[in-house]
mmCIF file of C-alpha atoms in Angstrom:
data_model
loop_
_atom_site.group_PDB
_atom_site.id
_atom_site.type_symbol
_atom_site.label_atom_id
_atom_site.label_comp_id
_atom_site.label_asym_id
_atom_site.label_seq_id
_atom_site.Cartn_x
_atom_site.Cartn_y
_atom_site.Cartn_z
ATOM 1 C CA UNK E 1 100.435 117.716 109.505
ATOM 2 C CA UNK E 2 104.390 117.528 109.900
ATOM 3 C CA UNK E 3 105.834 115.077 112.416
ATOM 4 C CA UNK E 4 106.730 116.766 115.429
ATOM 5 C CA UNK E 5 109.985 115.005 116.073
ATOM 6 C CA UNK E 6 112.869 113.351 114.184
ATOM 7 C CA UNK E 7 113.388 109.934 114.569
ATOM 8 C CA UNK E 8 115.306 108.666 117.556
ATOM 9 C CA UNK E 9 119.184 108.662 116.459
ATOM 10 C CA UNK E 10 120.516 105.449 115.112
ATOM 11 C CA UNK E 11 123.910 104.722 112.746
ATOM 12 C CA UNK E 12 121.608 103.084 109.997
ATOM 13 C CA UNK E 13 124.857 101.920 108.101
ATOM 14 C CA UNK E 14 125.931 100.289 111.186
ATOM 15 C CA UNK E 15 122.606 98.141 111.738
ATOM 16 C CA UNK E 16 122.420 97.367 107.963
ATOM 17 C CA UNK E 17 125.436 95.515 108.738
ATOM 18 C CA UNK E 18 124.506 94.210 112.038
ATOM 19 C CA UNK E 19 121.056 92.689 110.228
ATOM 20 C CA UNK E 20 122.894 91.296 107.351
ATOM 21 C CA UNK E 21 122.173 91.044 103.781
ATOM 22 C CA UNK E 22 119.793 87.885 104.506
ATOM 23 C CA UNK E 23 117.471 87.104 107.445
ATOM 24 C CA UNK E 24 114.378 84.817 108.258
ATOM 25 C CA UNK E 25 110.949 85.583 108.890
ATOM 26 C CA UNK E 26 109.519 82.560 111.163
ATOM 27 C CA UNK E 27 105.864 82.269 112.132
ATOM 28 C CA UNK E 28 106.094 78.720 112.923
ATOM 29 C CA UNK E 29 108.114 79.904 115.966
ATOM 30 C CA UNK E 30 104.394 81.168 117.944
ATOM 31 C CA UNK E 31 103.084 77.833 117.853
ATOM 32 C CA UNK E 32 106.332 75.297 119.054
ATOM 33 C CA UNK E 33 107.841 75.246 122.694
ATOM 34 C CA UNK E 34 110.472 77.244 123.700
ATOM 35 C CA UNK E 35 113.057 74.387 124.050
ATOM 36 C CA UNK E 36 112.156 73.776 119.547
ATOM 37 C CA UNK E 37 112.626 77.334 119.307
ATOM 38 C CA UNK E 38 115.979 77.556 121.132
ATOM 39 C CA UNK E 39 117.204 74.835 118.436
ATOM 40 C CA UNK E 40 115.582 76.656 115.801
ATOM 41 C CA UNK E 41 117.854 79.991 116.637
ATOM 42 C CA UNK E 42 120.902 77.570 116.975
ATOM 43 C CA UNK E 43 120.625 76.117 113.570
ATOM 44 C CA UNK E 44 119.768 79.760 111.642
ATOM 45 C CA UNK E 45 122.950 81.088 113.585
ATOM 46 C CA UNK E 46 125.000 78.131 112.467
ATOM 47 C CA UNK E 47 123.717 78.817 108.773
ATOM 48 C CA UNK E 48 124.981 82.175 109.074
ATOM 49 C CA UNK E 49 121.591 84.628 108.261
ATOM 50 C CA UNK E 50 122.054 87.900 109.887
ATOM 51 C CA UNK E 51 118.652 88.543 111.757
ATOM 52 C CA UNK E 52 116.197 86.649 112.817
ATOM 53 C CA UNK E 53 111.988 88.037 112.169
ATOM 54 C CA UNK E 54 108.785 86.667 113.998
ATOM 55 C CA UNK E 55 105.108 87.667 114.129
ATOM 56 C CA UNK E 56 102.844 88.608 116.545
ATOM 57 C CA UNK E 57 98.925 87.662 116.715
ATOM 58 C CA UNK E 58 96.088 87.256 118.657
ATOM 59 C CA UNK E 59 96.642 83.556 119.510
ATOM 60 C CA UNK E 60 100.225 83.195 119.945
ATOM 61 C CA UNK E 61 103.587 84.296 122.122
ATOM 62 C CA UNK E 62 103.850 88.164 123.258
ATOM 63 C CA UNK E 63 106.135 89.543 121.091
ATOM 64 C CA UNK E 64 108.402 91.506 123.318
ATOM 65 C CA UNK E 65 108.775 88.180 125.799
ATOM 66 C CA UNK E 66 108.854 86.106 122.711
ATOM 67 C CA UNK E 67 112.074 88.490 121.709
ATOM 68 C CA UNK E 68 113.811 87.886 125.288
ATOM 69 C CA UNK E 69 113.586 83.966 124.478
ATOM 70 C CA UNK E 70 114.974 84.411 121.029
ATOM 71 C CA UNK E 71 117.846 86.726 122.298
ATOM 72 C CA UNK E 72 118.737 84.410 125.406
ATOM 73 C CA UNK E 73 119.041 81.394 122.998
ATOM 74 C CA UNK E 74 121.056 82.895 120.568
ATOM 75 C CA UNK E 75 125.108 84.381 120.807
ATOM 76 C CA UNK E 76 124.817 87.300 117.850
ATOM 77 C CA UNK E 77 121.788 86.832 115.768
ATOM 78 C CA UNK E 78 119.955 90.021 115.246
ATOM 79 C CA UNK E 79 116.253 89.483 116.626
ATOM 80 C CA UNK E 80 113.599 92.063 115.490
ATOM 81 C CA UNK E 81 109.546 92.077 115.840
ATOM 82 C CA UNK E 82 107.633 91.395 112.136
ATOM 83 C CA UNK E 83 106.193 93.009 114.045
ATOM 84 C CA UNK E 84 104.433 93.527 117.114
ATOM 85 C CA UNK E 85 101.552 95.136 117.179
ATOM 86 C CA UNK E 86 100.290 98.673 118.161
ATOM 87 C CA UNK E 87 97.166 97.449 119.933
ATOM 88 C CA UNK E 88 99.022 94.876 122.083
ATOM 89 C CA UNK E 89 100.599 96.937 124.200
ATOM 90 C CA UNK E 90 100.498 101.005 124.899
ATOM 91 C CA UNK E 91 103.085 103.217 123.349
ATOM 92 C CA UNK E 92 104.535 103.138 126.894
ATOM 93 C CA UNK E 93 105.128 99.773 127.486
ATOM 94 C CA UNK E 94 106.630 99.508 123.698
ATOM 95 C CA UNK E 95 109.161 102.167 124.517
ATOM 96 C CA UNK E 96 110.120 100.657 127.909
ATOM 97 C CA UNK E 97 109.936 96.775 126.715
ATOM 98 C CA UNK E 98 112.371 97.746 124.025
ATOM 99 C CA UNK E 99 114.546 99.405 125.904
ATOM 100 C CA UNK E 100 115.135 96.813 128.047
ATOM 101 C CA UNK E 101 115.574 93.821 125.464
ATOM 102 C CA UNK E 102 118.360 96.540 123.773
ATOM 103 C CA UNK E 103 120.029 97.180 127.044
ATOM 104 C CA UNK E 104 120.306 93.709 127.974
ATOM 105 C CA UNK E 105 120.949 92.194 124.984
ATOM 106 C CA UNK E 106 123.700 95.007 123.368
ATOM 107 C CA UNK E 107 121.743 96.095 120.533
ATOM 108 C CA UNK E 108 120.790 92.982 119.077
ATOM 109 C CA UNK E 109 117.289 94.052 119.154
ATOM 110 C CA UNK E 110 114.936 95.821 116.248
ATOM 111 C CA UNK E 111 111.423 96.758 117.121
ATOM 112 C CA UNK E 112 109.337 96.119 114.114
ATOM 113 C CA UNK E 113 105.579 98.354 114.711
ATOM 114 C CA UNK E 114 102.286 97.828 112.929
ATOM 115 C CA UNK E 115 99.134 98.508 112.845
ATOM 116 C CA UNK E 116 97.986 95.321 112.034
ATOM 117 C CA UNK E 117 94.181 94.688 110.488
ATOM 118 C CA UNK E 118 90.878 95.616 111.604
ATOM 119 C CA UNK E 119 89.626 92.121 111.843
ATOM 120 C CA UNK E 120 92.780 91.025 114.122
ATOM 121 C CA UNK E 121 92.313 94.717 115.957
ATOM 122 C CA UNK E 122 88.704 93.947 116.256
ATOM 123 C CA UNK E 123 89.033 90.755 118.121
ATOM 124 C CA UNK E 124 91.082 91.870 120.535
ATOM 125 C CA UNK E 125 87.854 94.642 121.590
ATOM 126 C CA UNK E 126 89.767 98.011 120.130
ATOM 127 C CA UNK E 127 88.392 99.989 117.674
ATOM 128 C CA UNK E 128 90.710 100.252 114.437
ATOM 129 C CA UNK E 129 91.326 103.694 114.162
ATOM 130 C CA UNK E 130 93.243 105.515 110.821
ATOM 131 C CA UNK E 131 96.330 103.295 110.327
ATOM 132 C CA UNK E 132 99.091 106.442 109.631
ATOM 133 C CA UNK E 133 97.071 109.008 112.447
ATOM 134 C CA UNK E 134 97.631 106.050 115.109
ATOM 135 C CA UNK E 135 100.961 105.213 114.290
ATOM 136 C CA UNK E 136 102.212 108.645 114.194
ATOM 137 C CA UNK E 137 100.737 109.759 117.690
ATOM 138 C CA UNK E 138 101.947 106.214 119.175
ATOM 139 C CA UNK E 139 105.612 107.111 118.282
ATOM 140 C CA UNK E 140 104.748 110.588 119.868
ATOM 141 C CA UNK E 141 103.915 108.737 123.343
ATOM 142 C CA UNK E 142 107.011 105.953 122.860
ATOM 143 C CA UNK E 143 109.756 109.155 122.256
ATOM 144 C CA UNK E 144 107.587 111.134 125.097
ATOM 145 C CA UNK E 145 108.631 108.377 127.357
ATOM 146 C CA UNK E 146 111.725 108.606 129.523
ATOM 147 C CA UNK E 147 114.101 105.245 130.626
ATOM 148 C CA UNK E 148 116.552 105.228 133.381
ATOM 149 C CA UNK E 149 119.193 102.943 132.030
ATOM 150 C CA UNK E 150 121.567 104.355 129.884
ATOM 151 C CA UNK E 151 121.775 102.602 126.444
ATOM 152 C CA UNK E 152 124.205 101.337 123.886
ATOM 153 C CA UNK E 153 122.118 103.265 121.207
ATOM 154 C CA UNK E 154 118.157 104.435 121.082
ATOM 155 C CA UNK E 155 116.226 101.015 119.887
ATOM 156 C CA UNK E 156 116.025 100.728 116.124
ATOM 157 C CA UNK E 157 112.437 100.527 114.971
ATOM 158 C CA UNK E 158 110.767 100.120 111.477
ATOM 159 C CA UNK E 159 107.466 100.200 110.462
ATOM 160 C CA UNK E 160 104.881 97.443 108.507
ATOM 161 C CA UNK E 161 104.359 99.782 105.684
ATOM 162 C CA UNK E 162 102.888 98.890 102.327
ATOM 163 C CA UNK E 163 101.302 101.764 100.982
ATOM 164 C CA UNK E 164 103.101 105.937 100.307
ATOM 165 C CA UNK E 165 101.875 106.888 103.818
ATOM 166 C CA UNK E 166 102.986 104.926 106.255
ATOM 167 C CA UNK E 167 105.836 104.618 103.655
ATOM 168 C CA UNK E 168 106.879 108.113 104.074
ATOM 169 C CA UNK E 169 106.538 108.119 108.150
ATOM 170 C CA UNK E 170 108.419 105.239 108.344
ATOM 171 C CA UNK E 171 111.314 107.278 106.786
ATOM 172 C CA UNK E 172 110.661 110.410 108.726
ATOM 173 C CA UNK E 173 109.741 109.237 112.363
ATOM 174 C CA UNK E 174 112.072 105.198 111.897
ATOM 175 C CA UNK E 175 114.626 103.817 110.596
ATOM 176 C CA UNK E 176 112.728 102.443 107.538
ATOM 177 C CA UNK E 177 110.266 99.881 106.924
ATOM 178 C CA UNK E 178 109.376 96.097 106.978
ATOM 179 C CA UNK E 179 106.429 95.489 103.909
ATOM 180 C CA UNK E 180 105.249 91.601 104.111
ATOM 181 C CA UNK E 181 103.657 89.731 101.551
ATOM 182 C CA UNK E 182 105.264 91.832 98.613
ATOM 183 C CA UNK E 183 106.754 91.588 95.715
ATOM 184 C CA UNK E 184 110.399 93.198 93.913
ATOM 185 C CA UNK E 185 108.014 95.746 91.854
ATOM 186 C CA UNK E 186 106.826 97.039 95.553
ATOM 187 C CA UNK E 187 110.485 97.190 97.147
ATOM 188 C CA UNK E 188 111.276 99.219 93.838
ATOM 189 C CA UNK E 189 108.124 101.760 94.204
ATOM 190 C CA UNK E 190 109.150 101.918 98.541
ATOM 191 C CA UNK E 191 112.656 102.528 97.751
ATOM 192 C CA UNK E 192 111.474 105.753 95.513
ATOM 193 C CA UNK E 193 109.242 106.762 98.260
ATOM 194 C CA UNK E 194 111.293 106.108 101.187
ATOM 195 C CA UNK E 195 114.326 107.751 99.562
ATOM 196 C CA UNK E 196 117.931 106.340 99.252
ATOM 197 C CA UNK E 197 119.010 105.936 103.338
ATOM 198 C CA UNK E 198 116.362 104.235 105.288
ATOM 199 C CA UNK E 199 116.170 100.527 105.909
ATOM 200 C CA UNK E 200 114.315 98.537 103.947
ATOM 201 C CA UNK E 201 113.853 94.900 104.536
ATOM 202 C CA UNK E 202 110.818 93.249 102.979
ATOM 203 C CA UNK E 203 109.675 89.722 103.818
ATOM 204 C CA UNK E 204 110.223 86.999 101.593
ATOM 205 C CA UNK E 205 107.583 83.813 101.193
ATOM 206 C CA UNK E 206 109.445 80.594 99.119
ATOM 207 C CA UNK E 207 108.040 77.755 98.379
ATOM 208 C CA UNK E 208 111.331 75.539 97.678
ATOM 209 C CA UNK E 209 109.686 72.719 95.630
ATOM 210 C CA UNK E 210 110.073 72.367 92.048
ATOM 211 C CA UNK E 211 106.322 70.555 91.302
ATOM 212 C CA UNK E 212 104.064 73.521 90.104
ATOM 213 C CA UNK E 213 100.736 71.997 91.207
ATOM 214 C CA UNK E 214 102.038 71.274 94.683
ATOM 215 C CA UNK E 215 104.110 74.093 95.319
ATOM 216 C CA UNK E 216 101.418 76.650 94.138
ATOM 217 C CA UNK E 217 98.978 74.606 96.690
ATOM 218 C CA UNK E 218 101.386 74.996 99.329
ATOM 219 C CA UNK E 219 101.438 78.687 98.687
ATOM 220 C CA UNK E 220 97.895 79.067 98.238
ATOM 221 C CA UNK E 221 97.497 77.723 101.734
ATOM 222 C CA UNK E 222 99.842 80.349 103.140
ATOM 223 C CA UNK E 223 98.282 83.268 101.077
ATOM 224 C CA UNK E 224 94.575 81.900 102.247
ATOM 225 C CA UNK E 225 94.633 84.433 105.248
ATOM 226 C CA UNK E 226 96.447 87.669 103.242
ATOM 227 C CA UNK E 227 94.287 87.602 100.387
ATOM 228 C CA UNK E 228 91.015 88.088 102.988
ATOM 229 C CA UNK E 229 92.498 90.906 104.781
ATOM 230 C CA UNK E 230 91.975 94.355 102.667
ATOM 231 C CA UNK E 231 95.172 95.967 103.701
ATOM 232 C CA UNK E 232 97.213 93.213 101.613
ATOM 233 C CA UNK E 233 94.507 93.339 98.658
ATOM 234 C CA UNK E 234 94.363 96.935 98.167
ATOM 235 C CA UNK E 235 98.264 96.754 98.054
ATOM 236 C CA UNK E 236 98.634 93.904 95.377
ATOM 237 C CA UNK E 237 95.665 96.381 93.567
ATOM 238 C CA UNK E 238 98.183 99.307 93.541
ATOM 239 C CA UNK E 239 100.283 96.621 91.747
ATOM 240 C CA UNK E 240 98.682 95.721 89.409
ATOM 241 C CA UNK E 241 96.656 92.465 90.146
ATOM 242 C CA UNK E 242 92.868 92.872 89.308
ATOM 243 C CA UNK E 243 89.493 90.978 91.624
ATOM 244 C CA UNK E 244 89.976 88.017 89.064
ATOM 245 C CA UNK E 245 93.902 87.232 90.743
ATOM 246 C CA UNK E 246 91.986 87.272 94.481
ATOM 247 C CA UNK E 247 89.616 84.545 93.551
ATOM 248 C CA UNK E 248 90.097 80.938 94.201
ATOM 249 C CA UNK E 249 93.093 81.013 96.123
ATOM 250 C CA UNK E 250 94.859 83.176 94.009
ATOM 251 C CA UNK E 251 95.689 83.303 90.548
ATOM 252 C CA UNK E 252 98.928 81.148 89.539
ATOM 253 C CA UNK E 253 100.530 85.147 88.017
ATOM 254 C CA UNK E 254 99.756 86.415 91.669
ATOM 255 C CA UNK E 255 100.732 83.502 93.517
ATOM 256 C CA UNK E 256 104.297 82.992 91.629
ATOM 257 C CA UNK E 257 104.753 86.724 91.893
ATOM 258 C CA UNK E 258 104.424 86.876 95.769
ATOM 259 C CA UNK E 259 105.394 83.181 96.841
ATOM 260 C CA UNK E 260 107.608 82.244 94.275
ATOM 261 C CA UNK E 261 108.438 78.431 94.457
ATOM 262 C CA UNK E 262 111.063 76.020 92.789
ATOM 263 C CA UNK E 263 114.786 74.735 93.278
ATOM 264 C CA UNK E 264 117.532 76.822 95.809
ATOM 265 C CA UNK E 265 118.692 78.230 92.890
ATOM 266 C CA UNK E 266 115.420 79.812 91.342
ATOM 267 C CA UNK E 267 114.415 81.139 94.883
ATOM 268 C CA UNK E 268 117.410 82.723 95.213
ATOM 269 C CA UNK E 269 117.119 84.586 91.875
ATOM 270 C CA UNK E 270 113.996 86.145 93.100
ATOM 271 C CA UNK E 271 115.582 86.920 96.320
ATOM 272 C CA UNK E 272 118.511 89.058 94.488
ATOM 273 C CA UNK E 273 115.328 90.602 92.251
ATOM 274 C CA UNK E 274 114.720 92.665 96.064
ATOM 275 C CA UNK E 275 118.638 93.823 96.261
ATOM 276 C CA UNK E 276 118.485 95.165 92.448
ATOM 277 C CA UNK E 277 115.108 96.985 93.410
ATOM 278 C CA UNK E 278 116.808 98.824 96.129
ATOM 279 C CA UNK E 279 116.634 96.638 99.424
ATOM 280 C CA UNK E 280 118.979 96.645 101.768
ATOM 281 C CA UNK E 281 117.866 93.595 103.464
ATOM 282 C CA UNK E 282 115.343 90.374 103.229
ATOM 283 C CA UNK E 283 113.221 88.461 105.059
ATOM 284 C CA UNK E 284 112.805 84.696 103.520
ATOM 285 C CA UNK E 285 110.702 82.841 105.056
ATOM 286 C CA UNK E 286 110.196 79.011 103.724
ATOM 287 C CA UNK E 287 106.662 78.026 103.826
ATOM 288 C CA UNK E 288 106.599 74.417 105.046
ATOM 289 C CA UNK E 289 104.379 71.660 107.105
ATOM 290 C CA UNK E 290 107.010 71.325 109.828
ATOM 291 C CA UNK E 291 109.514 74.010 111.908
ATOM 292 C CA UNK E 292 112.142 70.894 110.423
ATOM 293 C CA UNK E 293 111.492 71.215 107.343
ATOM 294 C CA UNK E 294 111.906 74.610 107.154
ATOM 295 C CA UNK E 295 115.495 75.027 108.761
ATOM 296 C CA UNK E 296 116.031 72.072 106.309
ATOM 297 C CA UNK E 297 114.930 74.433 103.622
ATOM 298 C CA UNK E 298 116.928 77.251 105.639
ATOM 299 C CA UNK E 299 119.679 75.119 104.849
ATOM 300 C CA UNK E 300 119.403 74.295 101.183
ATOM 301 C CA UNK E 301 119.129 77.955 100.666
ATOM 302 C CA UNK E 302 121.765 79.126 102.660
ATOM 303 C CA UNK E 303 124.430 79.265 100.188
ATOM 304 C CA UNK E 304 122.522 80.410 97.015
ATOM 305 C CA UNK E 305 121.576 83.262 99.179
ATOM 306 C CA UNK E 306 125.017 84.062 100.734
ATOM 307 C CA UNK E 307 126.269 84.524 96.774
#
């Protein structure tokens, strides 16, 4: 069926610049107080990444009040959902939530929308409907609804898309798309499929430690979750990786393809492996113990990746 609508219109040369070639994806940033947080956005400003990215789940901060925090604490960082999800909120609410963070906060906001995972859906007591048929009619309702403010510029919005689908209406109905938990070899085969102008910033895991055993256990303990929700698996299948790479926390060829660990210098090779394979921008996010340790890993990194 062919979208009813174009996307809403946005200068996407113009927000590729305003996000940066480099931003972070934080999780951490759900579970600390506000006050952490506020020092957290001070110290990624100061290191000069472009955008700031945060999740959404069950258990943790609302994501478009999370935003608000995030975008009062900081002076120009970019601040965009990774992403909020569908079944939080109505289409309604989305539209008129993002509207206002935009409006306030001159653009500096990007609405990142997913349909998250049946499990996480599940919880929350909705039934997880087809993942392409609901996002399409729930940017339907968000364009169908009106705001009284006039605005800078409609809200930019990208889509958690992994697989040709979703990949092709986040080109047709946003302004690209946000895949997590990838590798280059995806941002190459999403680039094809998106075509040559829509955003596309994947996320970036790094373990920056240059012991194998520990750094692959550190990333096995952040891949624990992914690698038991089928979205992610069926993905990494379409890659390549067989039922043999899911088992035991992940084979070392699957783990050092999608959390690739060792010095500032190594990391940043992979992260350049995402520009050459058509991104326009990336996500890292530093897998740590500690919100410290990872703006101290922030830091290490930050002028590897500004190269």
């Amino acid at each position: 069926m062919a979208d009813r609508t174009a996307p809403p219109t946005v200068d996407l040369p113009a927000l590729k610049q305003r996000l940066g070639r480099t931003g972070v994806w934080l999780s951490s940033l759900s579970t600390v107080p506000a006050e952490e947080e506020r020092r957290a956005v001070a110290a990624i400003e100061e290191l000069g990444y472009g955008t700031l990215w945060f999740g959404e789940a069950p258990a943790g901060k609302e994501a478009l009040t999370h935003a608000a925090v995030l975008l009062s604490a900081s002076r120009h960082l970019m601040i965009a959902t990774g992403i909020a999800n569908v079944y939080g909120r109505d289409a309604t609410a989305a539209a008129n939530g993002a509207n206002t963070l935009s409006e306030a906060w001159q653009s500096r906001f990007v609405l990142g929308l997913g349909v998250s995972h049946l499990p996480l859906v599940s919880s929350r007591g909705h039934t997880y409907d087809k993942p392409v048929s609901t996002m399409r009619a729930y940017l339907d309702a968000m364009d169908a609804t009106p705001f009284p403010v006039p605005l800078p510029e409609p809200v930019p919005r990208v889509l958690a898309a992994l697989r040709p689908k979703m990949l092709e209406l986040a080109a047709t109905r946003a302004q690209g798309a946000h895949p997590y938990f990838v590798t280059p070899e995806h941002t190459r085969r999403a680039r094809e499929t998106l075509g040559p102008d829509p955003l596309l910033a994947p996320e970036q895991a790094v373990v920056v430690d240059t012991d194998p055993e520990r750094a692959r256990a550190t990333a096995r303990g952040y891949a624990a979750v992914y690698l038991n929700l089928p979205n992610y698996v069926n993905n990494l299948r379409e890659l390549g990786f067989s039922d043999s790479d899911f088992e035991n926390g992940g084979s070392d060829a699957l783990i050092d393809a999608v959390i690739p660990w060792g010095d500032p210098d190594t990391l940043g090779e992979h992260v350049r492996a995402h520009y050459r394979a058509g991104a326009d921008h990336v996500a890292v996010q530093p897998i740590a113990e500690t919100l410290d340790r990872q703006l101290e890993d922030l830091r290490r990194l930050a002028s590897v990746l500004a190269r």
